[in-house]
mmCIF file of C-alpha atoms in Angstrom:
data_model
loop_
_atom_site.group_PDB
_atom_site.id
_atom_site.type_symbol
_atom_site.label_atom_id
_atom_site.label_comp_id
_atom_site.label_asym_id
_atom_site.label_seq_id
_atom_site.Cartn_x
_atom_site.Cartn_y
_atom_site.Cartn_z
ATOM 1 C CA UNK A 4 -6.850 13.986 -17.523
ATOM 2 C CA UNK A 5 -7.222 10.679 -18.047
ATOM 3 C CA UNK A 6 -9.647 8.660 -19.957
ATOM 4 C CA UNK A 7 -8.266 4.739 -18.190
ATOM 5 C CA UNK A 8 -11.263 3.797 -16.109
ATOM 6 C CA UNK A 9 -10.958 0.118 -16.477
ATOM 7 C CA UNK A 10 -8.197 -2.302 -16.027
ATOM 8 C CA UNK A 11 -8.715 -3.426 -19.257
ATOM 9 C CA UNK A 12 -5.816 -1.882 -21.131
ATOM 10 C CA UNK A 13 -3.835 -1.696 -17.599
ATOM 11 C CA UNK A 14 -0.139 -3.741 -18.016
ATOM 12 C CA UNK A 15 -1.299 -6.127 -14.932
ATOM 13 C CA UNK A 16 -2.201 -9.677 -16.536
ATOM 14 C CA UNK A 17 -0.168 -9.000 -19.905
ATOM 15 C CA UNK A 18 2.882 -10.192 -20.951
ATOM 16 C CA UNK A 19 5.238 -7.380 -20.964
ATOM 17 C CA UNK A 20 8.264 -6.150 -22.790
ATOM 18 C CA UNK A 21 10.972 -4.170 -19.650
ATOM 19 C CA UNK A 22 11.810 -1.594 -20.527
ATOM 20 C CA UNK A 23 15.184 0.195 -20.144
ATOM 21 C CA UNK A 24 14.595 3.515 -21.379
ATOM 22 C CA UNK A 25 12.863 6.179 -19.258
ATOM 23 C CA UNK A 26 8.988 6.430 -20.419
ATOM 24 C CA UNK A 27 6.141 8.258 -18.360
ATOM 25 C CA UNK A 28 3.219 6.609 -20.761
ATOM 26 C CA UNK A 29 3.937 3.311 -18.805
ATOM 27 C CA UNK A 30 2.018 4.964 -15.600
ATOM 28 C CA UNK A 31 -1.596 3.418 -15.542
ATOM 29 C CA UNK A 32 -3.440 4.681 -13.068
ATOM 30 C CA UNK A 33 -7.087 3.581 -11.977
ATOM 31 C CA UNK A 34 -9.324 5.550 -10.173
ATOM 32 C CA UNK A 35 -10.324 5.204 -6.290
ATOM 33 C CA UNK A 36 -13.435 6.743 -6.100
ATOM 34 C CA UNK A 37 -15.637 3.125 -8.356
ATOM 35 C CA UNK A 38 -14.204 1.139 -4.627
ATOM 36 C CA UNK A 39 -15.156 4.185 -2.855
ATOM 37 C CA UNK A 40 -18.816 4.075 -3.496
ATOM 38 C CA UNK A 41 -19.068 0.565 -2.732
ATOM 39 C CA UNK A 42 -18.180 1.654 1.071
ATOM 40 C CA UNK A 43 -20.666 4.440 1.064
ATOM 41 C CA UNK A 44 -17.553 7.135 0.403
ATOM 42 C CA UNK A 45 -19.433 8.654 -2.662
ATOM 43 C CA UNK A 46 -17.990 12.319 -1.615
ATOM 44 C CA UNK A 47 -14.390 10.850 -1.827
ATOM 45 C CA UNK A 48 -12.397 9.804 1.833
ATOM 46 C CA UNK A 49 -12.259 12.122 4.558
ATOM 47 C CA UNK A 50 -10.128 10.998 6.982
ATOM 48 C CA UNK A 51 -6.806 11.114 6.424
ATOM 49 C CA UNK A 52 -4.146 8.664 4.999
ATOM 50 C CA UNK A 53 -1.343 8.305 2.039
ATOM 51 C CA UNK A 54 -0.005 4.763 0.207
ATOM 52 C CA UNK A 55 3.936 4.833 0.852
ATOM 53 C CA UNK A 56 5.612 2.908 -1.701
ATOM 54 C CA UNK A 57 9.353 1.436 -1.952
ATOM 55 C CA UNK A 58 11.131 0.847 -4.517
ATOM 56 C CA UNK A 59 14.170 -1.697 -4.277
ATOM 57 C CA UNK A 60 14.777 -1.694 -7.376
ATOM 58 C CA UNK A 61 15.470 1.208 -8.622
ATOM 59 C CA UNK A 62 18.430 2.373 -10.924
ATOM 60 C CA UNK A 63 19.997 4.716 -14.040
ATOM 61 C CA UNK A 64 22.992 5.529 -15.408
ATOM 62 C CA UNK A 65 25.621 8.455 -14.098
ATOM 63 C CA UNK A 66 26.203 11.366 -16.502
ATOM 64 C CA UNK A 67 30.279 8.592 -16.515
ATOM 65 C CA UNK A 68 28.011 5.879 -17.482
ATOM 66 C CA UNK A 69 28.631 4.260 -14.562
ATOM 67 C CA UNK A 70 24.637 2.956 -12.479
ATOM 68 C CA UNK A 71 23.287 4.629 -10.511
ATOM 69 C CA UNK A 72 21.159 2.572 -7.448
ATOM 70 C CA UNK A 73 19.157 3.889 -4.950
ATOM 71 C CA UNK A 74 15.711 2.839 -2.340
ATOM 72 C CA UNK A 75 13.083 4.749 -3.027
ATOM 73 C CA UNK A 76 10.941 5.792 -0.800
ATOM 74 C CA UNK A 77 7.409 7.224 -2.972
ATOM 75 C CA UNK A 78 4.291 8.621 -0.983
ATOM 76 C CA UNK A 79 0.835 8.952 -2.764
ATOM 77 C CA UNK A 80 -1.927 11.115 -0.724
ATOM 78 C CA UNK A 81 -5.032 8.663 0.538
ATOM 79 C CA UNK A 82 -7.186 11.770 -1.280
ATOM 80 C CA UNK A 83 -5.721 11.719 -4.242
ATOM 81 C CA UNK A 84 -8.211 11.153 -7.220
ATOM 82 C CA UNK A 85 -5.760 8.143 -8.591
ATOM 83 C CA UNK A 86 -3.646 4.759 -7.799
ATOM 84 C CA UNK A 87 -0.918 3.041 -9.505
ATOM 85 C CA UNK A 88 -1.423 0.175 -10.936
ATOM 86 C CA UNK A 89 1.478 -1.745 -9.415
ATOM 87 C CA UNK A 90 2.583 -3.258 -12.672
ATOM 88 C CA UNK A 91 3.004 0.375 -14.886
ATOM 89 C CA UNK A 92 4.852 1.135 -12.143
ATOM 90 C CA UNK A 93 6.977 -1.409 -11.796
ATOM 91 C CA UNK A 94 7.971 -1.413 -15.222
ATOM 92 C CA UNK A 95 7.920 2.750 -15.413
ATOM 93 C CA UNK A 96 11.287 2.135 -12.695
ATOM 94 C CA UNK A 97 13.407 -0.107 -14.747
ATOM 95 C CA UNK A 98 12.684 2.283 -17.904
ATOM 96 C CA UNK A 99 15.430 4.601 -15.699
ATOM 97 C CA UNK A 100 17.592 1.517 -16.333
ATOM 98 C CA UNK A 101 19.702 2.890 -19.523
ATOM 99 C CA UNK A 102 18.769 6.264 -19.774
ATOM 100 C CA UNK A 103 21.849 8.541 -18.077
ATOM 101 C CA UNK A 104 20.399 11.859 -15.256
ATOM 102 C CA UNK A 105 23.106 14.001 -13.676
ATOM 103 C CA UNK A 106 22.290 13.317 -10.517
ATOM 104 C CA UNK A 107 20.111 11.561 -8.114
ATOM 105 C CA UNK A 108 18.055 14.971 -8.241
ATOM 106 C CA UNK A 109 17.110 14.990 -11.157
ATOM 107 C CA UNK A 110 16.083 11.793 -11.796
ATOM 108 C CA UNK A 111 13.816 12.385 -8.580
ATOM 109 C CA UNK A 112 12.328 15.758 -9.233
ATOM 110 C CA UNK A 113 11.353 13.613 -13.202
ATOM 111 C CA UNK A 114 9.691 11.269 -10.253
ATOM 112 C CA UNK A 115 7.702 13.632 -8.513
ATOM 113 C CA UNK A 116 6.669 15.139 -11.385
ATOM 114 C CA UNK A 117 5.253 12.464 -13.342
ATOM 115 C CA UNK A 118 3.477 10.278 -10.742
ATOM 116 C CA UNK A 119 1.940 13.508 -10.023
ATOM 117 C CA UNK A 120 0.599 13.109 -12.943
ATOM 118 C CA UNK A 121 -1.293 10.763 -12.746
ATOM 119 C CA UNK A 122 -2.338 10.162 -8.841
ATOM 120 C CA UNK A 123 -3.449 13.376 -8.875
ATOM 121 C CA UNK A 124 -2.444 15.319 -6.456
ATOM 122 C CA UNK A 125 1.617 16.060 -5.409
ATOM 123 C CA UNK A 126 3.432 12.814 -4.951
ATOM 124 C CA UNK A 127 6.330 13.018 -2.976
ATOM 125 C CA UNK A 128 9.753 11.132 -3.670
ATOM 126 C CA UNK A 129 12.581 10.186 -1.663
ATOM 127 C CA UNK A 130 15.823 8.314 -3.067
ATOM 128 C CA UNK A 131 18.199 7.409 -0.753
ATOM 129 C CA UNK A 132 21.642 5.757 -0.597
ATOM 130 C CA UNK A 133 21.123 1.603 -0.670
ATOM 131 C CA UNK A 134 23.367 1.502 2.466
ATOM 132 C CA UNK A 135 21.754 3.799 4.205
ATOM 133 C CA UNK A 136 21.288 2.645 7.873
ATOM 134 C CA UNK A 137 18.397 -0.207 7.203
ATOM 135 C CA UNK A 138 14.811 0.724 9.202
ATOM 136 C CA UNK A 139 13.363 -1.496 11.349
ATOM 137 C CA UNK A 140 13.196 -5.480 10.735
ATOM 138 C CA UNK A 141 10.564 -7.067 12.852
ATOM 139 C CA UNK A 142 7.701 -6.622 14.307
ATOM 140 C CA UNK A 143 7.496 -3.429 16.240
ATOM 141 C CA UNK A 144 7.374 -3.222 19.772
ATOM 142 C CA UNK A 145 3.006 -2.763 21.826
ATOM 143 C CA UNK A 146 1.569 -4.319 19.700
ATOM 144 C CA UNK A 147 -0.723 -7.747 20.874
ATOM 145 C CA UNK A 148 -0.413 -10.857 18.319
ATOM 146 C CA UNK A 149 -3.496 -12.156 16.916
ATOM 147 C CA UNK A 150 -1.875 -15.196 15.509
ATOM 148 C CA UNK A 151 -1.500 -17.381 18.306
ATOM 149 C CA UNK A 152 -4.899 -16.652 19.378
ATOM 150 C CA UNK A 153 -6.732 -20.399 20.549
ATOM 151 C CA UNK A 154 -9.272 -20.210 18.038
ATOM 152 C CA UNK A 155 -11.165 -22.405 15.566
ATOM 153 C CA UNK A 156 -11.593 -20.826 11.318
ATOM 154 C CA UNK A 157 -12.901 -22.516 9.060
ATOM 155 C CA UNK A 158 -13.818 -19.604 6.873
ATOM 156 C CA UNK A 159 -11.472 -17.322 4.154
ATOM 157 C CA UNK A 160 -13.717 -14.789 2.043
ATOM 158 C CA UNK A 161 -14.398 -11.308 3.032
ATOM 159 C CA UNK A 162 -17.091 -10.678 6.312
ATOM 160 C CA UNK A 163 -16.191 -13.389 8.091
ATOM 161 C CA UNK A 164 -15.849 -12.933 11.769
ATOM 162 C CA UNK A 165 -17.620 -10.606 13.992
ATOM 163 C CA UNK A 166 -15.754 -7.152 14.915
ATOM 164 C CA UNK A 167 -18.055 -6.914 18.488
ATOM 165 C CA UNK A 168 -17.122 -4.692 21.744
ATOM 166 C CA UNK A 169 -16.249 -6.590 24.703
ATOM 167 C CA UNK A 170 -15.151 -3.834 27.043
ATOM 168 C CA UNK A 171 -14.585 -0.939 28.429
ATOM 169 C CA UNK A 172 -13.116 1.406 25.742
ATOM 170 C CA UNK A 173 -9.297 2.495 25.980
ATOM 171 C CA UNK A 174 -6.360 2.359 23.555
ATOM 172 C CA UNK A 175 -5.939 -1.213 21.524
ATOM 173 C CA UNK A 176 -3.401 -1.719 19.371
ATOM 174 C CA UNK A 177 -3.287 -5.706 17.551
ATOM 175 C CA UNK A 178 -1.086 -6.502 14.731
ATOM 176 C CA UNK A 179 -1.566 -9.987 12.491
ATOM 177 C CA UNK A 180 0.448 -11.304 10.217
ATOM 178 C CA UNK A 181 -1.736 -13.156 8.408
ATOM 179 C CA UNK A 182 -3.502 -10.859 6.007
ATOM 180 C CA UNK A 183 -3.643 -12.620 2.252
ATOM 181 C CA UNK A 184 -5.261 -11.257 -0.712
ATOM 182 C CA UNK A 185 -5.226 -11.661 -4.570
ATOM 183 C CA UNK A 186 -5.012 -9.534 -7.235
ATOM 184 C CA UNK A 187 -8.018 -9.023 -8.783
ATOM 185 C CA UNK A 188 -6.500 -9.191 -12.135
ATOM 186 C CA UNK A 189 -3.713 -11.522 -12.199
ATOM 187 C CA UNK A 190 -4.715 -14.309 -9.125
ATOM 188 C CA UNK A 191 -1.549 -14.011 -7.627
ATOM 189 C CA UNK A 192 -1.421 -14.185 -3.761
ATOM 190 C CA UNK A 193 -0.635 -10.818 -1.980
ATOM 191 C CA UNK A 194 1.178 -11.458 1.663
ATOM 192 C CA UNK A 195 1.114 -8.346 4.420
ATOM 193 C CA UNK A 196 0.560 -7.623 8.237
ATOM 194 C CA UNK A 197 -1.970 -5.123 9.183
ATOM 195 C CA UNK A 198 -1.350 -2.534 12.084
ATOM 196 C CA UNK A 199 -3.871 -1.810 13.852
ATOM 197 C CA UNK A 200 -5.219 1.246 17.263
ATOM 198 C CA UNK A 201 -7.832 2.625 17.952
ATOM 199 C CA UNK A 202 -9.282 3.716 21.234
ATOM 200 C CA UNK A 203 -13.092 2.956 21.642
ATOM 201 C CA UNK A 204 -14.669 0.014 23.131
ATOM 202 C CA UNK A 205 -11.744 -3.554 23.984
ATOM 203 C CA UNK A 206 -12.950 -5.627 20.677
ATOM 204 C CA UNK A 207 -13.344 -9.289 20.533
ATOM 205 C CA UNK A 208 -9.467 -10.532 19.350
ATOM 206 C CA UNK A 209 -10.135 -13.708 18.336
ATOM 207 C CA UNK A 210 -13.326 -11.860 16.271
ATOM 208 C CA UNK A 211 -10.761 -9.670 14.446
ATOM 209 C CA UNK A 212 -8.582 -12.271 13.558
ATOM 210 C CA UNK A 213 -11.057 -14.233 12.419
ATOM 211 C CA UNK A 214 -12.208 -10.532 10.748
ATOM 212 C CA UNK A 215 -8.581 -10.340 9.305
ATOM 213 C CA UNK A 216 -8.207 -13.945 7.600
ATOM 214 C CA UNK A 217 -11.462 -14.009 5.902
ATOM 215 C CA UNK A 218 -9.682 -12.282 3.266
ATOM 216 C CA UNK A 219 -7.539 -14.593 2.366
ATOM 217 C CA UNK A 220 -9.527 -15.906 -0.576
ATOM 218 C CA UNK A 221 -10.527 -11.818 -1.584
ATOM 219 C CA UNK A 222 -9.284 -10.364 -4.698
ATOM 220 C CA UNK A 223 -8.646 -6.569 -4.471
ATOM 221 C CA UNK A 224 -6.158 -4.554 -4.403
ATOM 222 C CA UNK A 225 -3.679 -3.763 -1.499
ATOM 223 C CA UNK A 226 -5.526 -0.317 -0.574
ATOM 224 C CA UNK A 227 -8.616 -1.382 -0.747
ATOM 225 C CA UNK A 228 -8.463 -4.357 1.447
ATOM 226 C CA UNK A 229 -7.025 -1.593 4.497
ATOM 227 C CA UNK A 230 -9.683 1.040 3.439
ATOM 228 C CA UNK A 231 -12.446 -1.630 3.676
ATOM 229 C CA UNK A 232 -11.042 -2.774 7.296
ATOM 230 C CA UNK A 233 -10.827 0.398 8.290
ATOM 231 C CA UNK A 234 -14.177 0.988 7.248
ATOM 232 C CA UNK A 235 -16.228 -1.453 8.638
ATOM 233 C CA UNK A 236 -14.201 -1.084 11.992
ATOM 234 C CA UNK A 237 -15.706 2.226 12.068
ATOM 235 C CA UNK A 238 -18.748 1.157 10.842
ATOM 236 C CA UNK A 239 -18.897 -1.578 14.302
ATOM 237 C CA UNK A 240 -16.896 0.251 16.620
ATOM 238 C CA UNK A 241 -17.367 3.560 16.345
ATOM 239 C CA UNK A 242 -14.067 4.308 17.987
ATOM 240 C CA UNK A 243 -12.648 7.984 18.540
ATOM 241 C CA UNK A 244 -9.545 6.954 17.249
ATOM 242 C CA UNK A 245 -8.691 4.228 14.542
ATOM 243 C CA UNK A 246 -5.556 4.150 12.251
ATOM 244 C CA UNK A 247 -4.941 0.800 9.866
ATOM 245 C CA UNK A 248 -1.982 0.676 8.489
ATOM 246 C CA UNK A 249 -0.538 -2.856 6.352
ATOM 247 C CA UNK A 250 2.979 -3.993 5.462
ATOM 248 C CA UNK A 251 3.505 -5.660 1.784
ATOM 249 C CA UNK A 252 5.714 -8.261 1.307
ATOM 250 C CA UNK A 253 7.465 -6.550 -2.231
ATOM 251 C CA UNK A 254 6.763 -7.769 -5.132
ATOM 252 C CA UNK A 255 9.606 -6.803 -8.465
ATOM 253 C CA UNK A 256 10.954 -5.163 -6.204
ATOM 254 C CA UNK A 257 8.088 -3.147 -4.958
ATOM 255 C CA UNK A 258 6.605 -3.216 -1.420
ATOM 256 C CA UNK A 259 3.160 -0.870 -0.884
ATOM 257 C CA UNK A 260 2.292 -0.388 2.969
ATOM 258 C CA UNK A 261 -1.485 2.237 3.540
ATOM 259 C CA UNK A 262 -1.487 3.495 6.095
ATOM 260 C CA UNK A 263 -5.600 5.108 6.833
ATOM 261 C CA UNK A 264 -6.393 7.380 9.749
ATOM 262 C CA UNK A 265 -8.790 9.651 11.377
ATOM 263 C CA UNK A 266 -6.048 11.947 13.142
ATOM 264 C CA UNK A 267 -3.331 13.466 10.450
ATOM 265 C CA UNK A 268 -0.286 12.300 9.716
ATOM 266 C CA UNK A 269 1.750 9.885 7.775
ATOM 267 C CA UNK A 270 2.877 6.027 6.934
ATOM 268 C CA UNK A 271 4.601 4.214 9.161
ATOM 269 C CA UNK A 272 8.565 3.784 8.354
ATOM 270 C CA UNK A 273 8.897 0.443 9.072
ATOM 271 C CA UNK A 274 10.335 -2.032 7.527
ATOM 272 C CA UNK A 275 9.698 -5.878 7.556
ATOM 273 C CA UNK A 276 11.489 -7.976 7.763
ATOM 274 C CA UNK A 277 9.594 -10.071 4.885
ATOM 275 C CA UNK A 278 9.827 -6.925 3.074
#
């Protein structure tokens, strides 16, 4: 359906004129499979997952010409053939600014149709009022924070650290706010918090922290980083159950929160203070 297989024609990294009239042609797909093949997943993603986007800068005109605003939640299935390039999504959201819609449902249905077409799977779109009760601000309970461990680190490239077992099997929950990678196109830093839940051999916590910090100079998309963390833990520890999610800080009113798991479920509806 789409011939766009590389990033050379993507909006990311290019000077762009921000549109104010609706245009679905602004959306740009990026195939997932090239990255997954590098992970040894030639037949696609064999587990469960989804990418939860939050759009905080979404507006259009009501039938009376008065602007309407909303917070959008966009759920892209992890088994969709394509991810949606972030700048193209930002430009697409801005294209609603001076477009008239009768109801919020009209906007919601239109966005779901357009995003599903580009992703290659059904994308769920929910638009909420900006004064809805706030979601969680802060770190969820029950996760052990790795960031203050007494470790010394001097490697900041992917592959640093050691994901090794050091104890008997059991359920573990870890959190780090030190996840950072760089945009593969512009080189701009992407900041996030990572949450790991697993049922398997006890992890060496210092090695896990070093591994997470090892992404600091990695150039890759948010979704690919989370998938790499998930696959590395699966391959090295072979846990009975594993879930990896990340909460990234927003750019241009958008944040993305990839979630990958061995079990069914959905991306957590957390909102961290940095978001």
